[in-house]
Short mmCIF file of C-alpha atoms and ligand atoms in Angstrom, two decimals:
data_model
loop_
_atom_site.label_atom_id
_atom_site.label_comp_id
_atom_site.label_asym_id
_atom_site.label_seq_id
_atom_site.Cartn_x
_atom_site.Cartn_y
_atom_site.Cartn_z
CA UNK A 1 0.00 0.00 0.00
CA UNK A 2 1.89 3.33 -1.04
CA UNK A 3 0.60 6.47 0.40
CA UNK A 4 0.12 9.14 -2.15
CA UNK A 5 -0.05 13.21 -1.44
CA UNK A 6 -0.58 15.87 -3.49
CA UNK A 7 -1.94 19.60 -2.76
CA UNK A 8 -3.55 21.76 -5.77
CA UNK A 9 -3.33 25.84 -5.27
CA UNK A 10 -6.99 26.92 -5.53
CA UNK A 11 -5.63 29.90 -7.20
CA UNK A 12 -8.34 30.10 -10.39
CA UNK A 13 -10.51 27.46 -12.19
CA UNK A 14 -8.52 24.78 -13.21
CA UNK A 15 -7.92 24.90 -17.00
CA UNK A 16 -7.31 21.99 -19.87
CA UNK A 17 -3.59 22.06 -18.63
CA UNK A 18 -4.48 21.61 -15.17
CA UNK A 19 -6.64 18.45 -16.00
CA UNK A 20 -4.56 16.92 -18.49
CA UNK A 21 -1.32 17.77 -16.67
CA UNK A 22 -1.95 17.40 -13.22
CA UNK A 23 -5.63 16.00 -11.72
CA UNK A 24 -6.43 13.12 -14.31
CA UNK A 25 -2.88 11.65 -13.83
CA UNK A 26 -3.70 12.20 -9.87
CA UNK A 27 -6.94 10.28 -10.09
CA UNK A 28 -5.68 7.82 -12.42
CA UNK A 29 -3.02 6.67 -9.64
CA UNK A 30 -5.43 6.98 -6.96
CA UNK A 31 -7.25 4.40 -9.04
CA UNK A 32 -4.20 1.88 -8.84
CA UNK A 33 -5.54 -1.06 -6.11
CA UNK A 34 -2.66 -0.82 -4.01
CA UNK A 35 -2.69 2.88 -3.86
CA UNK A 36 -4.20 5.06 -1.14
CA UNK A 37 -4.14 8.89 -2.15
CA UNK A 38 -4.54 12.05 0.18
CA UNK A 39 -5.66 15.16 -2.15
CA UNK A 40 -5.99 18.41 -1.03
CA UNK A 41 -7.04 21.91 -1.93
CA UNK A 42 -3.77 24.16 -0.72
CA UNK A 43 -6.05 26.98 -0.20
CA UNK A 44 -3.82 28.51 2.82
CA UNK A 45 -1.14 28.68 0.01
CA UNK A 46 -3.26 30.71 -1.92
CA UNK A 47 -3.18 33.19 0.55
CA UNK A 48 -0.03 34.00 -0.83
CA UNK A 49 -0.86 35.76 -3.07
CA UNK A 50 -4.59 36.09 -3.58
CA UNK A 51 -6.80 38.18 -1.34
CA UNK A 52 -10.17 38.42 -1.78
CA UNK A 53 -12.57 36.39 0.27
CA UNK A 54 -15.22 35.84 -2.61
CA UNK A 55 -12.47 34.67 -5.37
CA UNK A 56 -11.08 32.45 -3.13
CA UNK A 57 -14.64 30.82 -2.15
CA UNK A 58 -15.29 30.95 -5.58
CA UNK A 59 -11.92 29.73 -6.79
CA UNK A 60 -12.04 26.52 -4.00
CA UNK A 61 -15.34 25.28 -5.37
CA UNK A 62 -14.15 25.40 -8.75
CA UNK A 63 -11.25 23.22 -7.82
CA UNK A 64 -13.04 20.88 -5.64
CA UNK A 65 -15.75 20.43 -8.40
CA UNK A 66 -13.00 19.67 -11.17
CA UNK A 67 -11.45 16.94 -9.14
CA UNK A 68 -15.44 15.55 -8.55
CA UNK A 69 -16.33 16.08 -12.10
CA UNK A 70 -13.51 14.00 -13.35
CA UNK A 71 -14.26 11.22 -10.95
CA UNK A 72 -12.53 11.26 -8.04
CA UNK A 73 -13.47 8.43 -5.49
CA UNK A 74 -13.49 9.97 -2.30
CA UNK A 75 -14.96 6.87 -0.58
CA UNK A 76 -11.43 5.22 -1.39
CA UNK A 77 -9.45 8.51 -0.94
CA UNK A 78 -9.54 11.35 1.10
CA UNK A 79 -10.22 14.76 -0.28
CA UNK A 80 -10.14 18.08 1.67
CA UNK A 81 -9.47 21.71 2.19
CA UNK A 82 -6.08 22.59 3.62
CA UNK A 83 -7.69 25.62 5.99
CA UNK A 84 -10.35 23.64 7.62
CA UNK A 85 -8.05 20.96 9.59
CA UNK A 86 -5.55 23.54 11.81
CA UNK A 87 -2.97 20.97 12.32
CA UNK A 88 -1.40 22.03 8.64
CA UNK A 89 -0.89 25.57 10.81
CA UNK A 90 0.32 24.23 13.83
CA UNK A 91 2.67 21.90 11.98
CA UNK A 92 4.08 24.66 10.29
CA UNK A 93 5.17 26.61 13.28
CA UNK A 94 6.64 23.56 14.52
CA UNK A 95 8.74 22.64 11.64
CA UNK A 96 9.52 26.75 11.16
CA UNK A 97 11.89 26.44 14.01
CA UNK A 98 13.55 23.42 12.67
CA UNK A 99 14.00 25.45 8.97
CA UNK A 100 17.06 26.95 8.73
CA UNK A 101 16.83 30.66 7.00
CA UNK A 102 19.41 29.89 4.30
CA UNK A 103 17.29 26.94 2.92
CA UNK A 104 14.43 29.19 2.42
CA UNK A 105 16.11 32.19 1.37
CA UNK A 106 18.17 30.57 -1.34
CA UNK A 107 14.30 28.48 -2.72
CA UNK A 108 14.11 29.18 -6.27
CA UNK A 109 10.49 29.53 -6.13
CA UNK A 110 11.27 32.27 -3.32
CA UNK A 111 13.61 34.21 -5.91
CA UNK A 112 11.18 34.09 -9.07
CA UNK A 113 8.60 35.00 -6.41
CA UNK A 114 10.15 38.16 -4.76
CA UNK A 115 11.23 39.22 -8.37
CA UNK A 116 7.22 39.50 -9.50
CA UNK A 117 5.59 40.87 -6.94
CA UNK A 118 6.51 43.98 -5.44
CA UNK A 119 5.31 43.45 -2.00
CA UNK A 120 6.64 40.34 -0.79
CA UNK A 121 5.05 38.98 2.57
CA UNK A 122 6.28 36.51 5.10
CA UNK A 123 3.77 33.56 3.86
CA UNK A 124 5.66 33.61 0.69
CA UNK A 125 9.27 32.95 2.45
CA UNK A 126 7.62 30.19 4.61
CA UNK A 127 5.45 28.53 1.71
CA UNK A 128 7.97 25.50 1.23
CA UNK A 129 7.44 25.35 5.60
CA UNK A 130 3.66 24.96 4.78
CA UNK A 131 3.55 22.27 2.30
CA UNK A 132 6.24 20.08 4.26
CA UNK A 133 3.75 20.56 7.15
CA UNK A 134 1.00 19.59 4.37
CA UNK A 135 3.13 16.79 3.51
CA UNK A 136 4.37 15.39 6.65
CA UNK A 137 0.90 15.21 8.91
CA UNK A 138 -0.19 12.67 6.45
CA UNK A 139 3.33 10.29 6.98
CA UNK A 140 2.83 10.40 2.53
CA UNK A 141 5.67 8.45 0.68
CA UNK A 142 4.94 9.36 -2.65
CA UNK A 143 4.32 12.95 -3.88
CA UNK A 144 3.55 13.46 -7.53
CA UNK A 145 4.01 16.79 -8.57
CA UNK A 146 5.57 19.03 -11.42
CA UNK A 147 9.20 19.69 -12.19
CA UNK A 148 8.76 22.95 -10.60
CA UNK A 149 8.08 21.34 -7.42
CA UNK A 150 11.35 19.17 -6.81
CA UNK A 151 13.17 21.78 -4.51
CA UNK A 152 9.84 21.72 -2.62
CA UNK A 153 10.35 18.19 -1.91
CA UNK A 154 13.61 17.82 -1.28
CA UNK A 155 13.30 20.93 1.52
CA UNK A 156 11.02 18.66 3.16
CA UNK A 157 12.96 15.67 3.30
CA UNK A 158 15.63 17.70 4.80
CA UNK A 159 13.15 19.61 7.41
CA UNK A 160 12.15 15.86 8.11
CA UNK A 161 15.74 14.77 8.53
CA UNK A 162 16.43 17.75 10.74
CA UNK A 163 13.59 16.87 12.96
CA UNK A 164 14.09 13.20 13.52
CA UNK A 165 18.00 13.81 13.75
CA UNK A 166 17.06 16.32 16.72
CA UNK A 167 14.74 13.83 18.51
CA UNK A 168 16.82 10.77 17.50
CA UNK A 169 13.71 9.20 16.03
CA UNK A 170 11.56 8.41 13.31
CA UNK A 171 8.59 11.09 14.13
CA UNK A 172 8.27 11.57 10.29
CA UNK A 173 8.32 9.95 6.76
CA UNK A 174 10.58 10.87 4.04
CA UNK A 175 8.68 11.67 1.05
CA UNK A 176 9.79 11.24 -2.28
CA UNK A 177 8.83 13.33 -5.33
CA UNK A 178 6.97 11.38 -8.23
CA UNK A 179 7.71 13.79 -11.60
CA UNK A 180 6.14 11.86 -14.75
CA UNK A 181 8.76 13.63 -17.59
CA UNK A 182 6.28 11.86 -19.94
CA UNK A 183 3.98 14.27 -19.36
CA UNK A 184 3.70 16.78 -22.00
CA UNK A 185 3.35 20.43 -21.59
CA UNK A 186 -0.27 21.65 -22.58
CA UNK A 187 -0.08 24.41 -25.24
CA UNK A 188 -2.30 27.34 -24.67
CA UNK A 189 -4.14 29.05 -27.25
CA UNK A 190 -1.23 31.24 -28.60
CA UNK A 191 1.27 28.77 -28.94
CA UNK A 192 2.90 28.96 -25.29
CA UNK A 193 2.42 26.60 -22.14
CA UNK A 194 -0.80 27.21 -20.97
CA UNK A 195 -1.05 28.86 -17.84
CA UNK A 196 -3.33 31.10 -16.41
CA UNK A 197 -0.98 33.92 -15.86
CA UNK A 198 -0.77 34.02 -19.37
CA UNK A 199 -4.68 34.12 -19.90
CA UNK A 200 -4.08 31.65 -22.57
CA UNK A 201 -5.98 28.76 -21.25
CA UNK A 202 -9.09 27.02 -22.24
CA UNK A 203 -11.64 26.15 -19.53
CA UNK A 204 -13.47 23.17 -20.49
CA UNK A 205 -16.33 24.22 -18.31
CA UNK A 206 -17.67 27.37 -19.85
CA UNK A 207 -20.78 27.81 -21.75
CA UNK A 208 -20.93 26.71 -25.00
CA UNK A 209 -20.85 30.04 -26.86
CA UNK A 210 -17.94 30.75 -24.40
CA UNK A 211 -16.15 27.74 -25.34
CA UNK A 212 -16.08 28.55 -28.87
CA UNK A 213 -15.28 32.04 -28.82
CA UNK A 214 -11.79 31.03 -27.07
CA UNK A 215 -11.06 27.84 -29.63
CA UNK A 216 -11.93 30.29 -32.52
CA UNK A 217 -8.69 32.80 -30.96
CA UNK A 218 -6.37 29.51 -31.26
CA UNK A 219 -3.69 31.35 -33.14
CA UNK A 220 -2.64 29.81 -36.62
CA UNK A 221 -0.78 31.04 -39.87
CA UNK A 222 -2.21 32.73 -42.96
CA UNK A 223 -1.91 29.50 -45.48
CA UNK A 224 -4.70 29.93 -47.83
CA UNK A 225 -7.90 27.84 -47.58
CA UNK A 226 -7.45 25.70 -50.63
CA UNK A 227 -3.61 24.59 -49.46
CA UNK A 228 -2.34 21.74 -47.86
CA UNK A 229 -1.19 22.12 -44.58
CA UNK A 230 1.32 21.67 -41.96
CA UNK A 231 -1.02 19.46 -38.48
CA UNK A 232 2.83 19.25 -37.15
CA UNK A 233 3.36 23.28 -36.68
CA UNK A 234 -0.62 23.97 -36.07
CA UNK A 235 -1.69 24.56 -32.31
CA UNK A 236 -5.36 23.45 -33.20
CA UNK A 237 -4.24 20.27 -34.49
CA UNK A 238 -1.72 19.55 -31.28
CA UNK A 239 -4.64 20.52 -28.96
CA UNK A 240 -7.06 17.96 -31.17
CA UNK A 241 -4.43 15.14 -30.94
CA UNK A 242 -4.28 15.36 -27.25
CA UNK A 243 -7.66 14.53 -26.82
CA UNK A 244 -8.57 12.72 -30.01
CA UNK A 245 -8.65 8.92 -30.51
CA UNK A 246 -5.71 7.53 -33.35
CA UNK A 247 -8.51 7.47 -35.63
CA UNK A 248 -9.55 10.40 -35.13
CA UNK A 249 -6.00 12.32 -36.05
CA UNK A 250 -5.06 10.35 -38.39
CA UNK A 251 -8.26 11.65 -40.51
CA UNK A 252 -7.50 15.39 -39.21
CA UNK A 253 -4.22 14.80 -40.51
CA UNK A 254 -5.00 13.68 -43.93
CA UNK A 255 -7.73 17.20 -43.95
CA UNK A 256 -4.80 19.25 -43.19
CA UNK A 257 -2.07 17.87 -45.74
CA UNK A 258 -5.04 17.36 -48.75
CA UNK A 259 -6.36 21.28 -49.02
CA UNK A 260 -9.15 22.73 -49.15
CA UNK A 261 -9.68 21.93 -45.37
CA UNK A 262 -9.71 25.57 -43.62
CA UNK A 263 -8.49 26.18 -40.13
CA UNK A 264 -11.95 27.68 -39.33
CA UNK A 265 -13.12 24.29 -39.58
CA UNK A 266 -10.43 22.64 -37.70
CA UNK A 267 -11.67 24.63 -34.98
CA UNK A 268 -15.07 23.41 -34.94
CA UNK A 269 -14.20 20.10 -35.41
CA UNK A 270 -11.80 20.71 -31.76
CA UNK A 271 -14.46 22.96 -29.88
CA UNK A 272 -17.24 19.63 -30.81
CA UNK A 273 -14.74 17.12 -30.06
CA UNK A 274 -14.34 18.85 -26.51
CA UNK A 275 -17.88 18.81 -25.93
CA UNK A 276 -18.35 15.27 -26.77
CA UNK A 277 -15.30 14.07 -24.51
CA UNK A 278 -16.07 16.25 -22.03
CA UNK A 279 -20.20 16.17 -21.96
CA UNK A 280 -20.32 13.92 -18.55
CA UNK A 281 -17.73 16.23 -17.03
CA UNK A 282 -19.11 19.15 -17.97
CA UNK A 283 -22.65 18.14 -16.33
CA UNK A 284 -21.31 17.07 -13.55
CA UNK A 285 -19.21 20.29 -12.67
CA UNK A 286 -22.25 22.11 -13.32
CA UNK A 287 -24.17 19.92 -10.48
CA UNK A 288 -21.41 20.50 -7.98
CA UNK A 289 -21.08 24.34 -8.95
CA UNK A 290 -24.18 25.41 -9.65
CA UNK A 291 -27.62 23.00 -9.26
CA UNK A 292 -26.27 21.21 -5.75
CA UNK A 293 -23.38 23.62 -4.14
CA UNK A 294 -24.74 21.65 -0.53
CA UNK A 295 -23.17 18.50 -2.00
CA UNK A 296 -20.14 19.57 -2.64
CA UNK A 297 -19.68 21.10 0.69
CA UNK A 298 -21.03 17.54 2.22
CA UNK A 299 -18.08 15.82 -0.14
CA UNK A 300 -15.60 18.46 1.16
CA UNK A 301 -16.94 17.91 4.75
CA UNK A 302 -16.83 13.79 5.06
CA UNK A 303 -13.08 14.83 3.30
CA UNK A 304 -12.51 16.80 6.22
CA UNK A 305 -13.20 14.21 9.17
CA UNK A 306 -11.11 12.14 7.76
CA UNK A 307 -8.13 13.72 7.16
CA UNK A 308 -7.96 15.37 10.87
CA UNK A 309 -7.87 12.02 12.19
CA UNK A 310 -5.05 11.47 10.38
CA UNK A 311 -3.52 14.91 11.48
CA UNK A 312 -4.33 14.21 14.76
CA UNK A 313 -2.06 10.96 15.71
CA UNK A 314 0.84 13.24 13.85
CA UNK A 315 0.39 16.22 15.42
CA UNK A 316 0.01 14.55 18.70
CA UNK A 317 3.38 12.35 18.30
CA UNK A 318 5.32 15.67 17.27
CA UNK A 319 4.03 17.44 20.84
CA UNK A 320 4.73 14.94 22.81
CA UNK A 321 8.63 14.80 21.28
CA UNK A 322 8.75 18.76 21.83
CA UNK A 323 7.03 18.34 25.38
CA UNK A 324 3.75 20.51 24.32
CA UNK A 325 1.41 17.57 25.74
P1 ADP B 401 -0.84 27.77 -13.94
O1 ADP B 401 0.42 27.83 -14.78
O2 ADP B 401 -2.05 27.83 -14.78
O3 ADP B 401 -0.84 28.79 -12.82
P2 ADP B 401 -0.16 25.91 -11.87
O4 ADP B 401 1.26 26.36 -11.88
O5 ADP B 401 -1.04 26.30 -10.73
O6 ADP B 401 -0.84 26.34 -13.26
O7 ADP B 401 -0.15 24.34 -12.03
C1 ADP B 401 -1.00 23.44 -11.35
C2 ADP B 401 -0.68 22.04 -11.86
O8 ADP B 401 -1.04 21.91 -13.26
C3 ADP B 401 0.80 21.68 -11.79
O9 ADP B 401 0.91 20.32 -11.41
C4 ADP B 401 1.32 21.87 -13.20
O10 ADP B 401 2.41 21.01 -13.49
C5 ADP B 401 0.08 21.52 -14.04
N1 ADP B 401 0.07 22.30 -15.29
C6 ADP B 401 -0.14 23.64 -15.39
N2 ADP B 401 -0.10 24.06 -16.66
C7 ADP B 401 0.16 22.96 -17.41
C8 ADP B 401 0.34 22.73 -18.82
N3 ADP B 401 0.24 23.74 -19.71
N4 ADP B 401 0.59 21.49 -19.23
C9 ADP B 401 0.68 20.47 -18.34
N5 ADP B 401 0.52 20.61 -17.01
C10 ADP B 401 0.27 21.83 -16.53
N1 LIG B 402 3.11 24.16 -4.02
C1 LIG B 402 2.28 23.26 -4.80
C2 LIG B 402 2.03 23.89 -6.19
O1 LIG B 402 2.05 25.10 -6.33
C3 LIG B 402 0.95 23.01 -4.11
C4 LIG B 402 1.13 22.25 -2.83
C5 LIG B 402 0.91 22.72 -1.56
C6 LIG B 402 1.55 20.91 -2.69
N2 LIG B 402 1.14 21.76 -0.63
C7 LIG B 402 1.55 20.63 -1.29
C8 LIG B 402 1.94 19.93 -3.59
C9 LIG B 402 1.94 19.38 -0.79
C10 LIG B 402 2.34 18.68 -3.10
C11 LIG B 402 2.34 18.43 -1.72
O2 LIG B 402 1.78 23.16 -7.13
#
């Protein structure tokens, strides 16, 4: 049985790149029989650098319905928000006094940080202190994540390492980062990774007419109508391949390369494809976001009780090694 951990910022509605990228690979794992998988909204994190009360509401259901849309089994698995069980806090301030200053202060994620925002607060120093508490409470061995996230990991493993050194113990697990390189990057609708500080994302969960008016921005070159061309260079045809069956593009292929096929169309044919793949999703986000919000709280909840008795055992084996109990 492998313990698996993994937080998601709740810092907008998660886009294609999210989904493909990060939370169907999640849920995919948590499917695996021997696998037991801990999943949480880092909405504490997202204090960061987000501030207002009714985006981040907002932004936490969105997240929370993705991850139920796309069929997480939360029976199996436990699924909660970060802010609602304490013991992430409390864990922090522990393992902040076992951090040395350096570590943080030399984070990469610290640097690019402090270079974009121009007031930099505390929470962002401390933010690798927070997920290693995030981590650590739940004793999780395996921590798939993105390449960005490696120093995160590693920091933790040496906070860890720190802590049991100083009590001469095993108090906590040493996690170990899980980064799939054969994941691909998602391209966004201009060509670059698609990210939503670079507003270039497609959210599979808007209205129709919504839907379309972003697939018909996918940038593309001027080739005329009647000529062949290139599926290999053409960001419609990479997004349609990622979510098309091998039938499927090798047909789209042969209407690029013969002519006569226009890029207008392509677009259609990738804005119906989405809502055909996506039509069960799609409903089902709706339910959770709009037609029964009381659900998703009650999914959220039940996540809730389960992870704090988790937290709890930790939290109480750390106090009793520092003499709080
Ligand atoms: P964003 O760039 O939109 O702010 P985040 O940095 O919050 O996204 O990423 C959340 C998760 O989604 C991470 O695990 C990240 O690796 C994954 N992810 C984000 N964008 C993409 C993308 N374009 N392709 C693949 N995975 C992505
Ligand atoms: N920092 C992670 C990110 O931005 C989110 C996160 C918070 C996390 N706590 C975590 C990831 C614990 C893995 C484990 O993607």
């Amino acid at each position: 049985m492998s313990r698996i951990l993994t937080g998601i910022q709740s810092s907008g509605r998660p886009h294609l790149g999210n989904i493909l990228g990060a939370i169907k690979p999640a849920i995919d794992l948590s499917k695996q029989p021997g696998n037991e998988s801990f999943l949480f909204i880092a909405d504490l994190h997202s204090l960061t650098t987000i501030k207002d009360g009714d985006q981040r509401r907002e932004f936490i259901r969105a997240v929370a319905a993705t991850w139920l849309a796309f069929g997480l089994d939360t029976e199996k698995n436990t699924f909660w928000r970060q802010s609602r069980v304490a013991e992430h806090t409390e864990l922090c301030w522990y393992l902040n006094c076992f951090t040395p200053f350096p570590m943080l202060n030399n984070a990469t994620s610290f640097k690019e940080k402090s270079d974009k925002y121009s007031a930099v607060n505390a929470g962002l120093f401390v933010y690798p202190v927070l997920q290693a508490a995030d981590i650590l409470l739940y004793d999780a061995e395996i921590i798939p994540v993105g390449k960005d996230q490696r120093q995160h990991i590693e920091m933790t493993r040496d906070i860890a390492s720190a802590f049991n050194h100083q009590y001469n113990d095993e108090v906590f697990v040493l996690p170990e980062a899980r980064i799939d390189d054969r994941l691909m990057t998602i391209p966004g609708i201009d060509g670059q990774k698609m990210s939503k500080s670079y507003n270039n994302y497609i959210d599979l969960f808007l209205p129709e007419n919504e839907l379309w008016k972003v697939i018909k921005k996918i940038k593309s070159d001027s080739t005329p109508l009647e000529e062949p061309k290139n599926p290999d260079t053409d960001i419609t045809f990479q997004l349609y391949s990622l979510l098309a069956s091998d039938e499927q593009v090798a047909e789209m292929r042969r209407l690029y390369e013969g002519g006569n096929y226009g890029y207008g169309m392509a677009k259609k044919a990738l804005y119906e494809l989405i809502l055909d793949r996506f039509a069960t999703e799609r409903e089902r986000f709706n339910y959770y976001m709009h037609e029964n919000p009381d659900a998703l709280e009650a999914e959220l909840q039940a996540g809730e009780e389960k992870a704090r008795a988790v937290a709890k055992q930790t939290i109480q084996r750390v106090r009793e090694k520092l003499g709080f109990n």
